[in-house]
Coordinates of N, CA and C in Angstrom, one line a residue:
M114 N -62.2 38.8 -57.7 CA -62.7 39.3 -58.9 C -62.2 38.5 -60.1
R115 N -63.1 38.1 -60.9 CA -62.8 37.3 -62.1 C -62.1 38.1 -63.2
R116 N -61.1 37.6 -63.7 CA -60.3 38.3 -64.7 C -60.9 38.2 -66.1
N117 N -60.7 39.2 -66.9 CA -61.1 39.3 -68.3 C -60.5 38.1 -69.0
K118 N -61.2 37.5 -69.9 CA -60.8 36.4 -70.7 C -59.5 36.8 -71.5
I119 N -59.4 38.0 -71.9 CA -58.2 38.4 -72.6 C -56.9 38.2 -71.8
H120 N -57.0 38.4 -70.5 CA -55.8 38.2 -69.6 C -55.5 36.7 -69.5
R121 N -56.4 35.8 -69.9 CA -56.1 34.4 -69.8 C -55.5 33.9 -71.1
L122 N -55.4 34.7 -72.1 CA -54.8 34.3 -73.4 C -53.3 34.3 -73.2
P123 N -52.6 33.5 -74.0 CA -51.1 33.5 -73.9 C -50.5 34.9 -74.1
P124 N -49.4 35.1 -73.4 CA -48.7 36.4 -73.4 C -48.4 36.9 -74.8
E125 N -48.0 36.0 -75.7 CA -47.7 36.4 -77.1 C -48.9 36.9 -77.8
L126 N -50.0 36.3 -77.5 CA -51.3 36.8 -78.2 C -51.7 38.2 -77.6
R127 N -51.5 38.3 -76.3 CA -51.8 39.7 -75.7 C -50.9 40.7 -76.2
D128 N -49.6 40.4 -76.4 CA -48.7 41.3 -77.0 C -49.1 41.7 -78.5
A129 N -49.6 40.7 -79.2 CA -50.1 41.0 -80.6 C -51.4 41.9 -80.5
I130 N -52.2 41.7 -79.5 CA -53.4 42.5 -79.3 C -53.0 44.0 -79.0
N131 N -52.0 44.1 -78.1 CA -51.5 45.4 -77.8 C -50.9 46.1 -79.0
E132 N -50.2 45.4 -79.8 CA -49.6 45.9 -81.0 C -50.7 46.4 -82.0
R133 N -51.8 45.6 -82.1 CA -52.9 46.0 -83.0 C -53.6 47.3 -82.5
F134 N -53.7 47.4 -81.1 CA -54.2 48.6 -80.6 C -53.3 49.8 -81.0
D135 N -52.0 49.6 -80.9 CA -51.1 50.6 -81.3 C -51.2 51.0 -82.7
L136 N -51.6 50.1 -83.6 CA -51.7 50.3 -85.0 C -53.1 50.9 -85.4
G137 N -54.0 51.0 -84.4 CA -55.3 51.7 -84.6 C -56.4 50.7 -84.9
Y138 N -56.2 49.4 -84.7 CA -57.3 48.5 -85.0 C -58.5 48.8 -84.0
T139 N -59.7 48.5 -84.5 CA -60.9 48.8 -83.6 C -61.1 47.5 -82.7
V140 N -61.9 47.7 -81.7 CA -62.3 46.6 -80.8 C -63.0 45.5 -81.6
Q141 N -63.8 45.9 -82.5 CA -64.5 44.9 -83.3 C -63.6 44.1 -84.2
E142 N -62.6 44.8 -84.8 CA -61.6 44.1 -85.7 C -60.8 43.1 -84.9
I143 N -60.4 43.5 -83.7 CA -59.6 42.6 -82.8 C -60.4 41.5 -82.3
T144 N -61.7 41.7 -82.0 CA -62.6 40.7 -81.5 C -62.7 39.6 -82.7
D145 N -63.0 40.1 -83.9 CA -63.2 39.2 -85.0 C -61.9 38.4 -85.3
W146 N -60.8 39.0 -85.2 CA -59.5 38.4 -85.4 C -59.2 37.3 -84.4
L147 N -59.5 37.6 -83.1 CA -59.3 36.6 -82.0 C -60.3 35.4 -82.2
K148 N -61.5 35.7 -82.6 CA -62.4 34.6 -82.9 C -62.0 33.7 -84.0
E149 N -61.4 34.3 -85.0 CA -60.8 33.5 -86.2 C -59.7 32.6 -85.7
L150 N -59.0 33.1 -84.6 CA -57.9 32.3 -84.1 C -58.4 31.2 -83.1
G151 N -59.8 31.2 -82.8 CA -60.4 30.3 -81.9 C -60.5 30.7 -80.5
A152 N -60.2 31.9 -80.2 CA -60.4 32.4 -78.8 C -61.8 32.7 -78.5
E153 N -62.3 32.4 -77.3 CA -63.6 32.6 -76.9 C -63.7 34.0 -76.2
V154 N -63.8 35.0 -76.9 CA -63.9 36.4 -76.4 C -65.1 37.1 -76.9
S155 N -65.4 38.1 -76.1 CA -66.6 39.0 -76.5 C -66.0 40.4 -76.8
K156 N -66.9 41.1 -77.6 CA -66.5 42.5 -77.9 C -66.3 43.3 -76.6
S157 N -67.2 43.1 -75.6 CA -67.1 43.9 -74.4 C -65.9 43.5 -73.6
G158 N -65.5 42.3 -73.6 CA -64.2 41.8 -73.0 C -63.0 42.5 -73.6
V159 N -63.0 42.5 -74.9 CA -61.9 43.2 -75.6 C -61.9 44.7 -75.3
G160 N -63.1 45.3 -75.2 CA -63.2 46.7 -74.9 C -62.7 47.0 -73.5
R161 N -63.0 46.1 -72.5 CA -62.5 46.3 -71.2 C -61.0 46.2 -71.1
Y162 N -60.5 45.3 -71.9 CA -59.0 45.1 -71.9 C -58.4 46.3 -72.6
R163 N -59.0 46.9 -73.6 CA -58.5 48.1 -74.3 C -58.5 49.2 -73.3
R164 N -59.5 49.4 -72.5 CA -59.5 50.5 -71.5 C -58.3 50.4 -70.6
E165 N -58.0 49.2 -70.1 CA -56.9 49.0 -69.2 C -55.6 49.3 -70.0
W166 N -55.5 48.9 -71.2 CA -54.3 49.1 -72.0 C -54.1 50.6 -72.2
V167 N -55.2 51.3 -72.5 CA -55.1 52.8 -72.7 C -54.6 53.4 -71.5
Q168 N -55.1 53.0 -70.3 CA -54.6 53.6 -69.0 C -53.1 53.4 -68.8
V169 N -52.7 52.2 -69.1 CA -51.2 51.9 -68.9 C -50.4 52.8 -69.9
E170 N -50.9 52.8 -71.1 CA -50.2 53.7 -72.1 C -50.2 55.2 -71.7
A171 N -51.3 55.6 -71.1 CA -51.4 57.0 -70.7 C -50.4 57.3 -69.5
D172 N -50.3 56.3 -68.6 CA -49.4 56.4 -67.5 C -48.0 56.5 -68.0
I173 N -47.6 55.7 -68.9 CA -46.3 55.7 -69.5 C -46.0 57.0 -70.2
R174 N -47.0 57.5 -71.0 CA -46.8 58.8 -71.7 C -46.7 59.9 -70.7
E175 N -47.5 59.9 -69.6 CA -47.4 60.9 -68.6 C -46.0 60.9 -67.9
A176 N -45.5 59.7 -67.7 CA -44.2 59.7 -67.0 C -43.1 60.2 -68.0
R177 N -43.2 60.0 -69.3 CA -42.2 60.5 -70.2 C -42.3 62.0 -70.3
M178 N -43.6 62.5 -70.4 CA -43.7 64.0 -70.4 C -43.2 64.7 -69.2
F179 N -43.4 64.0 -68.0 CA -42.9 64.6 -66.8 C -41.4 64.6 -66.8
A180 N -40.8 63.5 -67.3 CA -39.3 63.5 -67.4 C -38.8 64.5 -68.3
D181 N -39.4 64.7 -69.5 CA -39.0 65.7 -70.4 C -39.1 67.1 -69.8
A182 N -40.2 67.4 -69.1 CA -40.4 68.7 -68.5 C -39.3 68.9 -67.4
T183 N -39.1 67.9 -66.6 CA -38.1 68.0 -65.5 C -36.7 68.3 -66.1
I184 N -36.3 67.6 -67.1 CA -35.0 67.8 -67.7 C -34.9 69.3 -68.2
R185 N -35.9 69.8 -68.9 CA -35.9 71.2 -69.3 C -35.7 72.1 -68.2
S186 N -36.4 71.9 -67.1 CA -36.4 72.8 -65.9 C -35.1 72.7 -65.1
L187 N -34.4 71.6 -65.3 CA -33.1 71.4 -64.5 C -31.9 71.9 -65.2
R188 N -32.0 72.4 -66.4 CA -30.8 72.9 -67.2 C -29.9 73.9 -66.4
N189 N -30.5 74.8 -65.7 CA -29.8 75.8 -65.0 C -29.5 75.5 -63.6
M190 N -29.8 74.4 -63.1 CA -29.5 74.0 -61.7 C -28.1 73.5 -61.5
P191 N -27.5 73.7 -60.3 CA -26.2 73.1 -60.0 C -26.2 71.6 -60.2
E192 N -25.1 71.0 -60.6 CA -25.1 69.6 -60.9 C -25.4 68.7 -59.7
D193 N -25.0 69.1 -58.5 CA -25.2 68.2 -57.4 C -26.7 68.1 -57.1
K194 N -27.4 69.2 -57.2 CA -28.9 69.2 -57.0 C -29.6 68.4 -58.1
I195 N -29.1 68.6 -59.3 CA -29.7 67.9 -60.5 C -29.6 66.4 -60.2
S196 N -28.4 65.9 -59.9 CA -28.2 64.5 -59.6 C -29.2 64.0 -58.6
S197 N -29.3 64.7 -57.5 CA -30.2 64.2 -56.4 C -31.6 64.2 -56.9
L198 N -32.1 65.2 -57.6 CA -33.5 65.3 -58.0 C -33.8 64.2 -59.1
I199 N -32.8 64.0 -60.0 CA -33.0 63.0 -61.0 C -33.1 61.6 -60.4
T200 N -32.3 61.3 -59.4 CA -32.4 60.0 -58.7 C -33.7 59.9 -58.1
Q201 N -34.2 60.9 -57.4 CA -35.5 60.8 -56.7 C -36.6 60.6 -57.7
Q202 N -36.6 61.3 -58.8 CA -37.6 61.2 -59.8 C -37.6 59.9 -60.6
L203 N -36.4 59.4 -60.8 CA -36.3 58.1 -61.5 C -36.9 57.0 -60.6
E204 N -36.6 57.1 -59.3 CA -37.2 56.1 -58.4 C -38.7 56.2 -58.3
Q205 N -39.2 57.4 -58.3 CA -40.7 57.6 -58.3 C -41.3 57.1 -59.6
G206 N -40.6 57.4 -60.7 CA -41.1 56.9 -62.0 C -41.1 55.4 -62.1
L207 N -40.1 54.8 -61.6 CA -40.1 53.3 -61.6 C -41.3 52.7 -60.8
I208 N -41.5 53.3 -59.6 CA -42.7 52.9 -58.8 C -44.0 53.1 -59.6
A209 N -44.1 54.2 -60.2 CA -45.4 54.5 -60.9 C -45.6 53.6 -62.1
V210 N -44.5 53.3 -62.8 CA -44.6 52.4 -64.0 C -44.9 51.0 -63.5
L211 N -44.3 50.5 -62.4 CA -44.6 49.2 -61.9 C -46.0 49.1 -61.4
S212 N -46.5 50.1 -60.7 CA -47.9 50.0 -60.2 C -48.9 50.0 -61.4
S213 N -48.6 50.7 -62.4 CA -49.6 50.7 -63.6 C -49.4 49.4 -64.4
M214 N -48.3 48.8 -64.4 CA -48.1 47.6 -65.1 C -48.6 46.4 -64.3
R215 N -48.8 46.5 -63.0 CA -49.2 45.4 -62.2 C -50.5 44.8 -62.7
S216 N -51.5 45.7 -63.1 CA -52.8 45.2 -63.6 C -52.6 44.6 -64.9
A217 N -51.7 45.1 -65.7 CA -51.6 44.6 -67.1 C -51.0 43.2 -67.1
Y218 N -50.1 42.9 -66.1 CA -49.4 41.6 -66.2 C -49.8 40.7 -65.0
R219 N -51.0 41.0 -64.4 CA -51.4 40.2 -63.2 C -51.5 38.7 -63.5
D220 N -52.0 38.3 -64.7 CA -52.1 36.9 -65.0 C -50.9 36.4 -65.8
D221 N -49.9 37.1 -65.9 CA -48.7 36.7 -66.6 C -47.5 36.8 -65.6
P222 N -47.4 35.9 -64.7 CA -46.3 36.0 -63.7 C -44.9 36.1 -64.3
E223 N -44.7 35.4 -65.4 CA -43.3 35.4 -66.0 C -43.0 36.7 -66.5
K224 N -43.9 37.4 -67.2 CA -43.7 38.7 -67.7 C -43.6 39.7 -66.6
A225 N -44.4 39.6 -65.5 CA -44.3 40.4 -64.4 C -43.0 40.3 -63.7
L226 N -42.5 39.1 -63.6 CA -41.2 38.9 -62.9 C -40.1 39.5 -63.8
K227 N -40.1 39.4 -65.1 CA -39.1 40.0 -65.9 C -39.2 41.6 -65.8
M228 N -40.4 42.1 -65.7 CA -40.5 43.6 -65.5 C -40.0 44.0 -64.2
L229 N -40.2 43.2 -63.1 CA -39.7 43.5 -61.8 C -38.2 43.4 -61.8
V230 N -37.6 42.4 -62.4 CA -36.2 42.3 -62.5 C -35.6 43.6 -63.2
R231 N -36.2 44.0 -64.3 CA -35.7 45.1 -65.0 C -35.8 46.4 -64.2
A232 N -36.9 46.5 -63.4 CA -37.1 47.7 -62.6 C -36.1 47.7 -61.4
A233 N -35.9 46.5 -60.9 CA -34.9 46.4 -59.8 C -33.5 46.7 -60.3
T234 N -33.2 46.3 -61.5 CA -31.9 46.6 -62.1 C -31.7 48.1 -62.3
A235 N -32.8 48.7 -62.8 CA -32.8 50.1 -63.1 C -32.6 50.9 -61.8
H236 N -33.3 50.4 -60.8 CA -33.2 51.1 -59.4 C -31.8 51.0 -58.9
S237 N -31.2 49.8 -59.0 CA -29.9 49.6 -58.6 C -28.9 50.5 -59.3
L238 N -29.1 50.6 -60.6 CA -28.2 51.5 -61.4 C -28.3 53.0 -61.0
V239 N -29.6 53.4 -60.7 CA -29.8 54.8 -60.3 C -29.2 55.0 -59.0
S240 N -29.4 54.1 -58.0 CA -28.8 54.2 -56.7 C -27.3 54.3 -56.8
R241 N -26.7 53.4 -57.6 CA -25.2 53.3 -57.7 C -24.7 54.6 -58.4
A242 N -25.4 55.1 -59.3 CA -25.0 56.4 -60.0 C -25.1 57.5 -59.0
A243 N -26.1 57.6 -58.1 CA -26.2 58.6 -57.1 C -25.1 58.5 -56.1
K244 N -24.8 57.3 -55.7 CA -23.7 57.1 -54.7 C -22.3 57.5 -55.4
D245 N -22.1 57.1 -56.6 CA -20.9 57.4 -57.3 C -20.7 58.9 -57.4
H246 N -21.8 59.6 -57.7 CA -21.8 61.0 -57.9 C -21.5 61.7 -56.6
A247 N -22.1 61.2 -55.5 CA -21.8 61.8 -54.2 C -20.4 61.6 -53.8
Q248 N -19.8 60.4 -54.0 CA -18.4 60.1 -53.7 C -17.5 61.0 -54.5
K249 N -17.8 61.2 -55.8 CA -17.0 62.1 -56.6 C -17.0 63.5 -56.2
T250 N -18.2 64.0 -55.7 CA -18.4 65.3 -55.2 C -17.5 65.5 -54.0
I251 N -17.6 64.5 -53.1 CA -16.7 64.6 -51.9 C -15.3 64.6 -52.2
R252 N -14.8 63.8 -53.2 CA -13.4 63.8 -53.5 C -13.0 65.1 -54.2
V253 N -13.9 65.7 -55.0 CA -13.6 67.0 -55.6 C -13.5 68.0 -54.6
D254 N -14.4 68.0 -53.6 CA -14.3 69.0 -52.5 C -13.1 68.9 -51.7
E255 N -12.7 67.6 -51.4 CA -11.5 67.4 -50.6 C -10.2 67.8 -51.4
Y256 N -10.2 67.5 -52.7 CA -9.1 68.0 -53.6 C -9.0 69.5 -53.6
A257 N -10.2 70.1 -53.8 CA -10.2 71.6 -53.9 C -9.7 72.2 -52.6
E258 N -10.1 71.6 -51.4 CA -9.6 72.1 -50.2 C -8.1 71.9 -50.0
E259 N -7.7 70.7 -50.4 CA -6.2 70.5 -50.3 C -5.4 71.4 -51.3
R260 N -5.9 71.5 -52.5 CA -5.2 72.3 -53.4 C -5.2 73.8 -53.0
G261 N -6.4 74.2 -52.5 CA -6.5 75.6 -52.0 C -5.5 75.9 -50.9
A262 N -5.3 74.9 -50.0 CA -4.4 75.0 -48.9 C -2.9 75.0 -49.4
R263 N -2.7 74.2 -50.4 CA -1.3 74.1 -51.0 C -1.0 75.4 -51.7
E264 N -2.0 76.0 -52.5 CA -1.8 77.2 -53.2 C -1.6 78.4 -52.2
A265 N -2.3 78.3 -51.1 CA -2.1 79.4 -50.1 C -0.7 79.3 -49.5
L266 N -0.2 78.1 -49.3 CA 1.2 77.9 -48.7 C 2.2 78.4 -49.8
D267 N 2.0 78.0 -51.0 CA 2.9 78.5 -52.1 C 2.9 80.0 -52.2
A268 N 1.8 80.6 -52.0 CA 1.7 82.1 -52.1 C 2.2 82.8 -50.9
G269 N 2.7 82.0 -49.9 CA 3.3 82.7 -48.8 C 2.3 83.1 -47.7
E270 N 1.1 82.6 -47.8 CA 0.1 83.0 -46.9 C 0.2 82.2 -45.6
H271 N 1.2 81.4 -45.5 CA 1.4 80.6 -44.3 C 2.3 81.3 -43.2
K272 N 2.8 82.4 -43.6 CA 3.7 83.2 -42.7 C 2.9 83.7 -41.5
I273 N 3.5 83.6 -40.4 CA 2.9 84.1 -39.2 C 3.7 85.3 -38.8
E274 N 3.1 86.4 -38.6 CA 3.8 87.6 -38.2 C 3.6 87.9 -36.7
V275 N 4.7 88.0 -36.1 CA 4.7 88.3 -34.6 C 5.2 89.7 -34.4
A276 N 4.5 90.5 -33.7 CA 4.9 91.9 -33.5 C 5.0 92.1 -31.9
F277 N 6.1 92.6 -31.5 CA 6.2 92.9 -30.1 C 5.7 94.3 -29.9
V278 N 4.9 94.5 -28.9 CA 4.3 95.8 -28.7 C 4.8 96.2 -27.3
D279 N 5.2 97.5 -27.2 CA 5.5 98.0 -25.9 C 4.3 98.2 -25.1
A280 N 4.2 97.5 -24.0 CA 3.0 97.5 -23.2 C 2.7 98.9 -22.6
G281 N 3.8 99.7 -22.3 CA 3.6 101.0 -21.8 C 3.0 101.9 -22.9
A282 N 3.4 101.7 -24.1 CA 2.9 102.6 -25.2 C 1.4 102.4 -25.3
R283 N 0.9 101.2 -25.0 CA -0.5 100.9 -25.1 C -1.3 101.3 -23.9
G284 N -0.5 101.6 -22.8 CA -1.1 102.1 -21.6 C -1.7 100.9 -20.8
G285 N -1.1 99.7 -21.0 CA -1.7 98.6 -20.4 C -1.0 98.1 -19.1
A286 N 0.3 97.9 -19.2 CA 1.0 97.3 -18.1 C 1.8 98.3 -17.3
D287 N 2.1 98.0 -16.0 CA 2.9 98.9 -15.2 C 4.4 98.6 -15.5
K288 N 5.2 99.6 -15.4 CA 6.6 99.4 -15.7 C 7.4 99.2 -14.4

């Protein structure tokens, strides 16, 4: 499939186009501006690029709204479950963002590589945080068990009581 001419423009120029879309410029205004700069683009090409850009923006907005809703719903959950869910959702969010950005940066391998490195770094940090949390939870549990056993010993709960019972009184053994 042949790529839109906008994707063939330098990355800096595409970033400027995206910024103009953010500022509310129309497809016609951006087309005229690009032609003034000497770019050979058509209004329909800019319009197609804008549709892709709108989709990427919508995906990012949806991911943010999902994260906000998730955080609100997790407020009353136990911390260990929250940590696990957040880790899973962050990983899913990274995958979703990467897949939506794939089309936006298809013709800009340098920018795609930078985004991939950032996503990999974020994934690594999320995984490390989850592992650290799990290790701390285990240490806290071990400490609580150890402390509970120590407190039980200090409270005298370690005493073993032995009682001798007369077998005849219980009616069990012969005399």
